[in-house]
GROMACS .gro file of C-alpha atoms in nm:
model
  477
    1MET     CA    1  -0.264   7.176   2.799
    2ARG     CA    2  -0.606   7.289   2.925
    3LEU     CA    3  -0.965   7.183   2.869
    4LEU     CA    4  -1.231   7.450   2.816
    5LEU     CA    5  -1.604   7.436   2.873
    6ARG     CA    6  -1.758   7.378   2.529
    7LYS     CA    7  -2.023   7.652   2.567
    8SER     CA    8  -1.781   7.917   2.694
    9ASP     CA    9  -1.661   8.209   2.483
   10ASP     CA   10  -1.301   8.100   2.531
   11TYR     CA   11  -1.382   7.759   2.386
   12MET     CA   12  -1.582   7.887   2.088
   13LYS     CA   13  -1.379   8.198   1.999
   14GLY     CA   14  -1.045   8.202   2.168
   15PRO     CA   15  -0.726   8.019   2.061
   16THR     CA   16  -0.721   7.670   2.211
   17GLN     CA   17  -0.440   7.438   2.300
   18MET     CA   18  -0.658   7.134   2.267
   19TRP     CA   19  -0.886   7.042   1.980
   20ASP     CA   20  -1.177   6.839   2.116
   21VAL     CA   21  -1.441   6.762   1.854
   22GLY     CA   22  -1.738   6.654   2.058
   23ALA     CA   23  -2.115   6.645   2.035
   24ASP     CA   24  -2.170   7.023   2.025
   25ASP     CA   25  -2.250   7.235   1.721
   26HIS     CA   26  -1.939   7.296   1.511
   27GLU     CA   27  -2.001   7.469   1.181
   28THR     CA   28  -1.638   7.513   1.085
   29PHE     CA   29  -1.281   7.474   1.205
   30HIS     CA   30  -1.216   7.850   1.181
   31GLY     CA   31  -1.074   7.990   1.500
   32ALA     CA   32  -0.915   7.668   1.612
   33GLY     CA   33  -0.587   7.851   1.648
   34ILE     CA   34  -0.262   7.662   1.688
   35LEU     CA   35  -0.359   7.303   1.753
   36GLU     CA   36  -0.186   7.093   2.012
   37HIS     CA   37  -0.450   6.823   2.056
   38ALA     CA   38  -0.675   6.679   1.784
   39ASP     CA   39  -0.912   6.398   1.877
   40LEU     CA   40  -1.129   6.254   1.599
   41SER     CA   41  -1.189   5.915   1.758
   42LEU     CA   42  -1.537   5.784   1.683
   43ASP     CA   43  -1.713   5.836   2.013
   44GLU     CA   44  -1.939   6.132   1.926
   45PRO     CA   45  -2.228   6.037   1.689
   46GLU     CA   46  -2.343   6.399   1.668
   47PHE     CA   47  -2.012   6.494   1.513
   48GLU     CA   48  -2.058   6.231   1.243
   49ARG     CA   49  -2.364   6.408   1.102
   50ILE     CA   50  -2.256   6.768   1.141
   51LEU     CA   51  -1.911   6.746   0.990
   52PHE     CA   52  -1.949   6.485   0.718
   53GLU     CA   53  -2.325   6.420   0.700
   54ASP     CA   54  -2.245   6.050   0.715
   55GLU     CA   55  -2.448   5.850   0.963
   56GLU     CA   56  -2.219   5.549   0.922
   57GLY     CA   57  -1.922   5.722   1.077
   58LEU     CA   58  -1.607   5.899   0.957
   59ALA     CA   59  -1.492   5.760   0.626
   60GLY     CA   60  -1.275   5.836   0.326
   61THR     CA   61  -0.951   6.029   0.334
   62ILE     CA   62  -0.886   6.283   0.607
   63PRO     CA   63  -1.099   6.587   0.508
   64HIS     CA   64  -0.946   6.877   0.320
   65GLN     CA   65  -1.156   7.123   0.525
   66LEU     CA   66  -0.861   7.115   0.761
   67SER     CA   67  -0.666   7.317   0.505
   68LYS     CA   68  -0.881   7.619   0.605
   69LEU     CA   69  -0.714   7.634   0.944
   70PRO     CA   70  -0.536   7.966   0.986
   71LYS     CA   71  -0.168   8.059   0.991
   72ASN     CA   72   0.066   7.759   1.009
   73VAL     CA   73  -0.219   7.507   0.970
   74ARG     CA   74  -0.299   7.558   0.599
   75SER     CA   75  -0.177   7.279   0.368
   76SER     CA   76  -0.009   7.369   0.041
   77ASN     CA   77  -0.119   7.044  -0.124
   78THR     CA   78  -0.487   6.978  -0.057
   79SER     CA   79  -0.517   6.767  -0.371
   80SER     CA   80  -0.276   6.499  -0.252
   81ASN     CA   81  -0.407   6.146  -0.279
   82ARG     CA   82  -0.231   6.057   0.044
   83SER     CA   83  -0.441   6.079   0.359
   84GLY     CA   84  -0.372   6.354   0.605
   85SER     CA   85  -0.175   6.600   0.393
   86ALA     CA   86  -0.373   6.877   0.561
   87PHE     CA   87  -0.215   6.783   0.892
   88CYS     CA   88   0.144   6.825   0.776
   89ARG     CA   89   0.166   7.191   0.870
   90LEU     CA   90   0.025   7.150   1.220
   91LEU     CA   91   0.369   7.214   1.360
   92SER     CA   92   0.247   7.266   1.718
   93LEU     CA   93   0.024   6.958   1.728
   94GLU     CA   94   0.119   6.732   2.019
   95ILE     CA   95  -0.168   6.482   2.037
   96LEU     CA   96  -0.348   6.331   1.737
   97ASP     CA   97  -0.614   6.062   1.776
   98LEU     CA   98  -0.792   5.943   1.460
   99SER     CA   99  -0.863   5.594   1.593
  100ASN     CA  100  -1.175   5.384   1.530
  101ASN     CA  101  -1.289   5.547   1.208
  102GLN     CA  102  -1.292   5.447   0.842
  103PHE     CA  103  -1.012   5.659   0.701
  104THR     CA  104  -0.835   5.521   0.395
  105GLY     CA  105  -0.529   5.595   0.182
  106GLU     CA  106  -0.159   5.634   0.251
  107LEU     CA  107   0.024   5.862   0.490
  108PRO     CA  108   0.192   6.158   0.317
  109GLU     CA  109   0.570   6.188   0.308
  110CYS     CA  110   0.540   6.522   0.487
  111TRP     CA  111   0.374   6.352   0.787
  112TRP     CA  112   0.687   6.369   1.002
  113GLU     CA  113   0.707   6.749   0.967
  114MET     CA  114   0.485   6.754   1.278
  115GLN     CA  115   0.790   6.730   1.500
  116ALA     CA  116   0.605   6.838   1.815
  117LEU     CA  117   0.382   6.529   1.794
  118GLN     CA  118   0.401   6.320   2.112
  119PHE     CA  119   0.097   6.093   2.083
  120MET     CA  120  -0.038   5.956   1.754
  121ASP     CA  121  -0.317   5.700   1.730
  122LEU     CA  122  -0.428   5.594   1.380
  123SER     CA  123  -0.546   5.251   1.489
  124ASN     CA  124  -0.855   5.069   1.358
  125ASN     CA  125  -0.892   5.245   1.024
  126SER     CA  126  -0.814   5.136   0.668
  127PHE     CA  127  -0.486   5.316   0.609
  128SER     CA  128  -0.258   5.136   0.365
  129GLY     CA  129   0.084   5.151   0.203
  130GLU     CA  130   0.425   5.183   0.363
  131ILE     CA  131   0.511   5.412   0.652
  132PRO     CA  132   0.700   5.710   0.506
  133ALA     CA  133   1.066   5.734   0.600
  134ALA     CA  134   1.160   6.034   0.810
  135PRO     CA  135   1.413   6.288   0.678
  136LEU     CA  136   1.760   6.291   0.829
  137SER     CA  137   1.682   6.620   1.003
  138HIS     CA  138   1.373   6.473   1.171
  139ASN     CA  139   1.355   6.552   1.542
  140CYS     CA  140   1.119   6.285   1.676
  141SER     CA  141   0.919   6.374   1.987
  142LEU     CA  142   0.688   6.072   1.977
  143GLU     CA  143   0.620   5.902   2.308
  144SER     CA  144   0.334   5.680   2.188
  145LEU     CA  145   0.260   5.547   1.838
  146HIS     CA  146  -0.047   5.334   1.757
  147LEU     CA  147  -0.087   5.204   1.400
  148ALA     CA  148  -0.269   4.877   1.479
  149GLY     CA  149  -0.569   4.750   1.286
  150ASN     CA  150  -0.489   4.896   0.945
  151ASP     CA  151  -0.347   4.763   0.619
  152PHE     CA  152   0.005   4.905   0.637
  153THR     CA  153   0.272   4.710   0.447
  154GLY     CA  154   0.649   4.709   0.406
  155PHE     CA  155   0.926   4.647   0.652
  156PHE     CA  156   0.954   4.754   1.015
  157PRO     CA  157   0.911   5.137   1.025
  158SER     CA  158   1.258   5.288   1.022
  159VAL     CA  159   1.127   5.618   1.160
  160ILE     CA  160   1.123   5.454   1.504
  161LYS     CA  161   1.502   5.448   1.511
  162GLY     CA  162   1.523   5.819   1.585
  163CYS     CA  163   1.249   5.830   1.849
  164SER     CA  164   1.452   5.817   2.168
  165GLU     CA  165   1.153   5.905   2.390
  166LEU     CA  166   0.918   5.642   2.247
  167ALA     CA  167   0.753   5.441   2.526
  168THR     CA  168   0.466   5.268   2.341
  169LEU     CA  169   0.479   5.112   1.995
  170HIS     CA  170   0.170   4.923   1.882
  171ILE     CA  171   0.170   4.825   1.513
  172GLY     CA  172  -0.018   4.496   1.534
  173SER     CA  173  -0.278   4.363   1.287
  174ASN     CA  174  -0.116   4.499   0.974
  175ARG     CA  175   0.083   4.339   0.691
  176PHE     CA  176   0.437   4.433   0.789
  177LEU     CA  177   0.694   4.176   0.680
  178GLY     CA  178   1.064   4.091   0.701
  179GLY     CA  179   1.266   4.049   1.016
  180ILE     CA  180   1.251   4.240   1.342
  181PRO     CA  181   1.556   4.469   1.320
  182PRO     CA  182   1.822   4.412   1.589
  183TRP     CA  183   1.883   4.787   1.614
  184ILE     CA  184   1.559   4.824   1.808
  185GLY     CA  185   1.749   4.696   2.112
  186SER     CA  186   1.975   5.001   2.103
  187GLY     CA  187   1.728   5.251   1.953
  188PRO     CA  188   1.438   5.374   2.171
  189LEU     CA  189   1.576   5.276   2.511
  190SER     CA  190   1.268   5.423   2.681
  191LEU     CA  191   1.044   5.163   2.512
  192GLU     CA  192   0.806   5.002   2.761
  193ILE     CA  193   0.543   4.844   2.535
  194LEU     CA  194   0.624   4.669   2.206
  195SER     CA  195   0.333   4.502   2.025
  196LEU     CA  196   0.397   4.354   1.679
  197ARG     CA  197   0.128   4.085   1.688
  198SER     CA  198  -0.063   3.962   1.381
  199ASN     CA  199   0.178   4.067   1.110
  200ASN     CA  200   0.405   3.874   0.872
  201PHE     CA  201   0.734   3.918   1.055
  202ALA     CA  202   0.972   3.624   1.001
  203GLY     CA  203   1.318   3.509   1.107
  204GLU     CA  204   1.455   3.480   1.458
  205ILE     CA  205   1.370   3.697   1.756
  206PRO     CA  206   1.669   3.932   1.801
  207SER     CA  207   1.839   3.876   2.134
  208LYS     CA  208   1.923   4.248   2.148
  209LEU     CA  209   1.567   4.318   2.258
  210SER     CA  210   1.695   4.214   2.601
  211GLN     CA  211   1.895   4.539   2.609
  212LEU     CA  212   1.578   4.750   2.645
  213PRO     CA  213   1.593   4.838   3.016
  214ASN     CA  214   1.229   4.954   3.047
  215LEU     CA  215   1.053   4.690   2.836
  216GLN     CA  216   0.764   4.537   3.031
  217LEU     CA  217   0.516   4.423   2.762
  218LEU     CA  218   0.645   4.225   2.463
  219ASP     CA  219   0.383   4.090   2.221
  220LEU     CA  220   0.513   3.912   1.907
  221ALA     CA  221   0.220   3.670   1.872
  222ASN     CA  222   0.075   3.542   1.545
  223ASN     CA  223   0.371   3.599   1.315
  224SER     CA  224   0.609   3.362   1.135
  225LEU     CA  225   0.901   3.385   1.376
  226SER     CA  226   1.130   3.082   1.404
  227GLY     CA  227   1.435   2.961   1.594
  228SER     CA  228   1.467   2.952   1.970
  229ILE     CA  229   1.363   3.193   2.243
  230PRO     CA  230   1.679   3.389   2.328
  231LYS     CA  231   1.802   3.300   2.675
  232GLU     CA  232   1.923   3.661   2.702
  233PHE     CA  233   1.559   3.755   2.771
  234GLY     CA  234   1.625   3.643   3.126
  235ASN     CA  235   1.812   3.974   3.160
  236LEU     CA  236   1.512   4.198   3.085
  237THR     CA  237   1.559   4.432   3.377
  238SER     CA  238   1.209   4.576   3.395
  239MET     CA  239   1.047   4.229   3.406
  240LYS     CA  240   1.243   4.099   3.704
  241HIS     CA  241   1.038   4.278   3.967
  242ALA     CA  242   0.672   4.367   4.013
  243LYS     CA  243   0.569   4.725   3.946
  244VAL     CA  244   0.445   4.963   4.212
  245MET     CA  245   0.147   5.192   4.149
  246PRO     CA  246   0.299   5.528   4.048
  247SER     CA  247   0.198   5.837   4.242
  248PRO     CA  248  -0.034   6.072   4.052
  249LEU     CA  249   0.146   6.346   3.864
  250LEU     CA  250   0.052   6.706   3.931
  251THR     CA  251  -0.035   6.879   3.603
  252ASP     CA  252  -0.209   7.203   3.510
  253GLY     CA  253  -0.483   7.013   3.329
  254PRO     CA  254  -0.604   6.671   3.221
  255LYS     CA  255  -0.342   6.455   3.053
  256TYR     CA  256  -0.438   6.248   2.752
  257GLN     CA  257  -0.475   5.883   2.854
  258ASP     CA  258  -0.268   5.642   2.649
  259ARG     CA  259  -0.411   5.291   2.610
  260ILE     CA  260  -0.319   4.950   2.473
  261ASP     CA  261  -0.513   4.638   2.380
  262ILE     CA  262  -0.379   4.314   2.528
  263ILE     CA  263  -0.480   3.950   2.503
  264TRP     CA  264  -0.542   3.899   2.874
  265LYS     CA  265  -0.642   3.552   2.995
  266GLY     CA  266  -0.767   3.457   2.651
  267ARG     CA  267  -0.965   3.777   2.586
  268GLU     CA  268  -0.869   4.097   2.406
  269LEU     CA  269  -0.907   4.386   2.648
  270ILE     CA  270  -0.816   4.754   2.634
  271PHE     CA  271  -0.623   4.890   2.931
  272GLN     CA  272  -0.557   5.250   3.020
  273ARG     CA  273  -0.200   5.366   3.066
  274THR     CA  274  -0.224   5.379   3.445
  275VAL     CA  275  -0.306   5.006   3.452
  276VAL     CA  276  -0.060   4.911   3.178
  277GLN     CA  277   0.221   5.063   3.384
  278LEU     CA  278   0.171   4.779   3.632
  279MET     CA  279   0.142   4.495   3.379
  280ILE     CA  280   0.440   4.282   3.279
  281GLY     CA  281   0.407   4.007   3.024
  282ILE     CA  282   0.534   3.816   2.720
  283ASP     CA  283   0.327   3.670   2.435
  284PHE     CA  284   0.509   3.465   2.168
  285SER     CA  285   0.212   3.246   2.077
  286SER     CA  286   0.126   3.123   1.725
  287ASN     CA  287   0.472   3.131   1.573
  288SER     CA  288   0.718   2.856   1.473
  289LEU     CA  289   0.954   2.875   1.770
  290SER     CA  290   1.143   2.556   1.858
  291LEU     CA  291   1.393   2.398   2.100
  292CYS     CA  292   1.364   2.429   2.478
  293ILE     CA  293   1.201   2.696   2.692
  294PRO     CA  294   1.502   2.879   2.840
  295GLU     CA  295   1.538   2.826   3.213
  296GLU     CA  296   1.647   3.192   3.223
  297LEU     CA  297   1.287   3.303   3.170
  298THR     CA  298   1.218   3.206   3.531
  299ASN     CA  299   1.437   3.504   3.629
  300LEU     CA  300   1.152   3.733   3.517
  301GLN     CA  301   0.973   3.715   3.850
  302GLY     CA  302   0.757   4.021   3.781
  303LEU     CA  303   0.564   3.854   3.495
  304TRP     CA  304   0.185   3.871   3.506
  305PHE     CA  305   0.128   3.661   3.197
  306LEU     CA  306   0.334   3.427   2.977
  307ASN     CA  307   0.192   3.282   2.655
  308LEU     CA  308   0.413   3.050   2.447
  309SER     CA  309   0.131   2.841   2.300
  310ASN     CA  310   0.101   2.704   1.946
  311ASN     CA  311   0.471   2.668   1.868
  312TYR     CA  312   0.714   2.376   1.838
  313LEU     CA  313   0.884   2.407   2.175
  314SER     CA  314   1.031   2.081   2.305
  315CYS     CA  315   1.212   1.946   2.613
  316SER     CA  316   1.039   2.000   2.948
  317ILE     CA  317   0.871   2.276   3.147
  318PRO     CA  318   1.142   2.468   3.339
  319GLU     CA  319   1.188   2.325   3.687
  320ASN     CA  320   1.188   2.670   3.852
  321ILE     CA  321   0.860   2.784   3.696
  322GLY     CA  322   0.725   2.831   4.048
  323SER     CA  323   0.952   3.132   4.102
  324LEU     CA  324   0.714   3.343   3.887
  325LYS     CA  325   0.507   3.425   4.193
  326TYR     CA  326   0.307   3.709   4.032
  327LEU     CA  327   0.207   3.503   3.727
  328GLU     CA  328  -0.171   3.509   3.674
  329SER     CA  329  -0.191   3.356   3.326
  330LEU     CA  330   0.027   3.075   3.183
  331ASP     CA  331  -0.038   2.915   2.844
  332LEU     CA  332   0.208   2.653   2.712
  333SER     CA  333  -0.043   2.453   2.508
  334GLN     CA  334  -0.002   2.317   2.153
  335ASN     CA  335   0.373   2.246   2.173
  336GLU     CA  336   0.600   1.940   2.179
  337LEU     CA  337   0.684   1.953   2.548
  338SER     CA  338   0.743   1.627   2.735
  339GLY     CA  339   0.829   1.499   3.081
  340THR     CA  340   0.643   1.568   3.403
  341ILE     CA  341   0.479   1.882   3.534
  342PRO     CA  342   0.725   2.035   3.784
  343PRO     CA  343   0.594   2.014   4.144
  344ASP     CA  344   0.724   2.370   4.181
  345MET     CA  345   0.428   2.488   3.973
  346SER     CA  346   0.210   2.462   4.284
  347ASN     CA  347   0.399   2.770   4.413
  348LEU     CA  348   0.227   2.995   4.157
  349PHE     CA  349  -0.001   3.149   4.418
  350SER     CA  350  -0.148   3.414   4.183
  351LEU     CA  351  -0.227   3.175   3.897
  352GLU     CA  352  -0.583   3.211   3.764
  353MET     CA  353  -0.556   3.083   3.407
  354LEU     CA  354  -0.352   2.774   3.305
  355ASN     CA  355  -0.338   2.579   2.980
  356LEU     CA  356  -0.105   2.279   2.943
  357SER     CA  357  -0.310   2.091   2.685
  358SER     CA  358  -0.206   1.907   2.370
  359TYR     CA  359   0.146   1.782   2.409
  360HIS     CA  360   0.337   1.489   2.563
  361LEU     CA  361   0.331   1.540   2.939
  362SER     CA  362   0.322   1.240   3.169
  363GLY     CA  363   0.310   1.151   3.536
  364LYS     CA  364   0.098   1.280   3.822
  365ILE     CA  365  -0.049   1.631   3.813
  366PRO     CA  366   0.091   1.833   4.107
  367THR     CA  367  -0.156   1.935   4.375
  368GLY     CA  368  -0.167   2.195   4.648
  369ASN     CA  369  -0.201   2.570   4.683
  370GLN     CA  370  -0.343   2.753   4.381
  371LEU     CA  371  -0.350   2.442   4.157
  372GLN     CA  372  -0.631   2.306   4.374
  373THR     CA  373  -0.859   2.585   4.247
  374LEU     CA  374  -0.799   2.504   3.878
  375THR     CA  375  -1.049   2.223   3.841
  376ASP     CA  376  -1.117   2.229   3.466
  377PRO     CA  377  -0.992   1.899   3.313
  378SER     CA  378  -0.943   2.068   2.974
  379ILE     CA  379  -0.636   2.240   3.121
  380TYR     CA  380  -0.451   1.908   3.085
  381SER     CA  381  -0.639   1.756   2.789
  382ASN     CA  382  -0.467   1.558   2.510
  383ASN     CA  383  -0.181   1.446   2.736
  384SER     CA  384  -0.220   1.067   2.736
  385GLY     CA  385   0.044   1.015   3.007
  386LEU     CA  386  -0.105   1.243   3.274
  387CYS     CA  387  -0.305   1.116   3.571
  388GLY     CA  388  -0.455   1.246   3.892
  389TYR     CA  389  -0.691   1.527   3.987
  390PRO     CA  390  -0.872   1.694   3.810
  391LEU     CA  391  -0.858   1.418   3.546
  392ASP     CA  392  -1.065   1.104   3.592
  393ILE     CA  393  -0.752   0.894   3.543
  394PRO     CA  394  -0.615   0.735   3.863
  395CYS     CA  395  -0.240   0.711   3.899
  396THR     CA  396  -0.093   0.359   3.909
  397ASN     CA  397   0.267   0.246   3.944
  398ALA     CA  398   0.283   0.196   3.569
  399SER     CA  399   0.164   0.549   3.498
  400LEU     CA  400   0.405   0.716   3.739
  401PRO     CA  401   0.756   0.804   3.620
  402SER     CA  402   1.059   0.641   3.776
  403ASP     CA  403   1.260   0.814   4.048
  404GLY     CA  404   1.499   0.945   3.793
  405GLY     CA  405   1.222   1.050   3.556
  406SER     CA  406   1.260   1.418   3.633
  407GLU     CA  407   1.628   1.399   3.547
  408ASP     CA  408   1.556   1.227   3.216
  409GLN     CA  409   1.291   1.467   3.089
  410CYS     CA  410   1.515   1.576   2.806
  411GLU     CA  411   1.678   1.246   2.714
  412GLU     CA  412   1.678   1.334   2.348
  413CYS     CA  413   1.888   1.641   2.438
  414LYS     CA  414   2.126   1.460   2.680
  415ASP     CA  415   2.182   1.116   2.518
  416PRO     CA  416   2.379   1.242   2.213
  417TRP     CA  417   2.628   1.411   2.447
  418LEU     CA  418   2.672   1.083   2.637
  419TYR     CA  419   2.759   0.906   2.313
  420TYR     CA  420   3.002   1.179   2.216
  421CYS     CA  421   3.179   1.155   2.552
  422VAL     CA  422   3.216   0.775   2.530
  423ILE     CA  423   3.361   0.790   2.178
  424ALA     CA  424   3.596   1.071   2.277
  425GLY     CA  425   3.715   0.867   2.578
  426ILE     CA  426   3.791   0.560   2.365
  427VAL     CA  427   3.987   0.760   2.109
  428PHE     CA  428   4.177   0.949   2.378
  429GLY     CA  429   4.265   0.631   2.569
  430PHE     CA  430   4.388   0.454   2.255
  431TRP     CA  431   4.622   0.733   2.153
  432LEU     CA  432   4.739   0.779   2.514
  433TRP     CA  433   4.841   0.412   2.531
  434CYS     CA  434   5.016   0.425   2.193
  435GLY     CA  435   5.197   0.742   2.291
  436MET     CA  436   5.326   0.590   2.615
  437LEU     CA  437   5.436   0.272   2.433
  438PHE     CA  438   5.647   0.460   2.182
  439SER     CA  439   5.784   0.725   2.417
  440ILE     CA  440   5.880   0.516   2.727
  441ALA     CA  441   6.157   0.267   2.652
  442LYS     CA  442   6.124   0.057   2.969
  443LEU     CA  443   5.751   0.017   2.912
  444ARG     CA  444   5.814  -0.082   2.551
  445ARG     CA  445   6.077  -0.347   2.651
  446PHE     CA  446   5.846  -0.483   2.921
  447VAL     CA  447   5.556  -0.519   2.676
  448PHE     CA  448   5.774  -0.690   2.417
  449PHE     CA  449   5.931  -0.920   2.685
  450PHE     CA  450   5.585  -1.013   2.817
  451SER     CA  451   5.460  -1.086   2.467
  452ASP     CA  452   5.768  -1.302   2.391
  453CYS     CA  453   5.729  -1.506   2.713
  454LYS     CA  454   5.364  -1.561   2.643
  455TYR     CA  455   5.449  -1.688   2.294
  456LYS     CA  456   5.713  -1.934   2.425
  457ILE     CA  457   5.477  -2.070   2.691
  458MET     CA  458   5.208  -2.125   2.432
  459GLN     CA  459   5.455  -2.313   2.211
  460LYS     CA  460   5.536  -2.553   2.498
  461VAL     CA  461   5.174  -2.604   2.598
  462GLN     CA  462   5.056  -2.676   2.243
  463PRO     CA  463   5.188  -3.048   2.226
  464ALA     CA  464   5.023  -3.131   2.557
  465LYS     CA  465   4.690  -2.996   2.435
  466GLN     CA  466   4.720  -3.201   2.116
  467PHE     CA  467   4.794  -3.522   2.316
  468LEU     CA  468   4.496  -3.467   2.546
  469SER     CA  469   4.261  -3.398   2.258
  470LYS     CA  470   4.382  -3.719   2.082
  471GLU     CA  471   4.329  -3.922   2.400
  472ASP     CA  472   3.968  -3.800   2.429
  473SER     CA  473   3.891  -3.894   2.070
  474ASP     CA  474   4.052  -4.250   2.077
  475PRO     CA  475   3.788  -4.505   2.200
  476ILE     CA  476   4.051  -4.771   2.277
  477LEU     CA  477   4.232  -4.547   2.521
   0.00000   0.00000   0.00000
């Protein structure tokens, strides 16, 4: 790939490997040659007027002027009502960026004929309909796929299954529904970024996602997912250690910069690929997840952010939460958590954003290290049992938990098992005694002999008891 000076003869007349529609004068697409890079992202206002004479930006379906491209570029079906049919014959196209425009319509079924495509960004448009299924002969070369911010519907795109080189999948803010397919854990093993936020996905989170060895960003926020957080996620290999800044790659020209938008410390920010390569995080917020936070999550010591807010998680905060030494943002608010805040949380030396509000925590707020810098009382708001700095609630003996309080943080989880063990012990002991009585003859004779002696003694003692009781009741005696 090479970039050419826009005013040079090579750029204006010669065959190019990169299609860069910028703010220069472009009367036509003739002479574009075999395209390998098409960027129509809305960052050049001059292009808006010259190409479409629309001062409000690129809108409508993808233009049919593209069918005038020479050789293998011409489309045989320029009257299709599906967006982008003119692109289907761009067999050499490697990079396609149509993001941040106002394109509408559905993707054509021939879309996946562009088998050389490595980067595709259709985000922030008004595309609709289902993602076309790929033919069985499809040879997927995609490394990055961005479909976020559209109106796509249907189930999880099955075309992903054959994309073994896919590293980034961002399909958030659409209307996809159904469950997250378990096969994704054994499909694109090179997947590093998986963002499915703000859709209508339901069901449980498949534990097979833990089999993705390179996964470092997992965003499933704002869906309808239920069940528990799989404890197998503690085995996510790429999240166990912090990333190191990669050395710059030597290329013969500029490389297209992939990017991803992330909810970072409560704000939606866009990060370039070079930064994203260092980020490790999980966002399961705004779902219907329940039960306990798996202690295994504390194995992911490379995490930068962890957001489990607005669910129905219960039990207590994991005791080893302090092992996440690179954690900068932690949000566990709006859950059903109880117990005390683990003192180990003061070991989160990189922590800059913390939210533990609105559940049932009690006891003294830990102090020391990085927690001393988090002075906003709203961090711990709506926890009637908490006391200590930065709240204006002093800790008294009544407000502090007992010595064994930390061990009883999940009484509702432990007590049923105690009852089961007691009942099982009684039943076992009863049948053990009966079994010994019927199987051991000497024991049986001894028991019967003891019972007989006791009966005879009671028979002899009974007259004496009657005489004494009569003597007590007779006033003359």
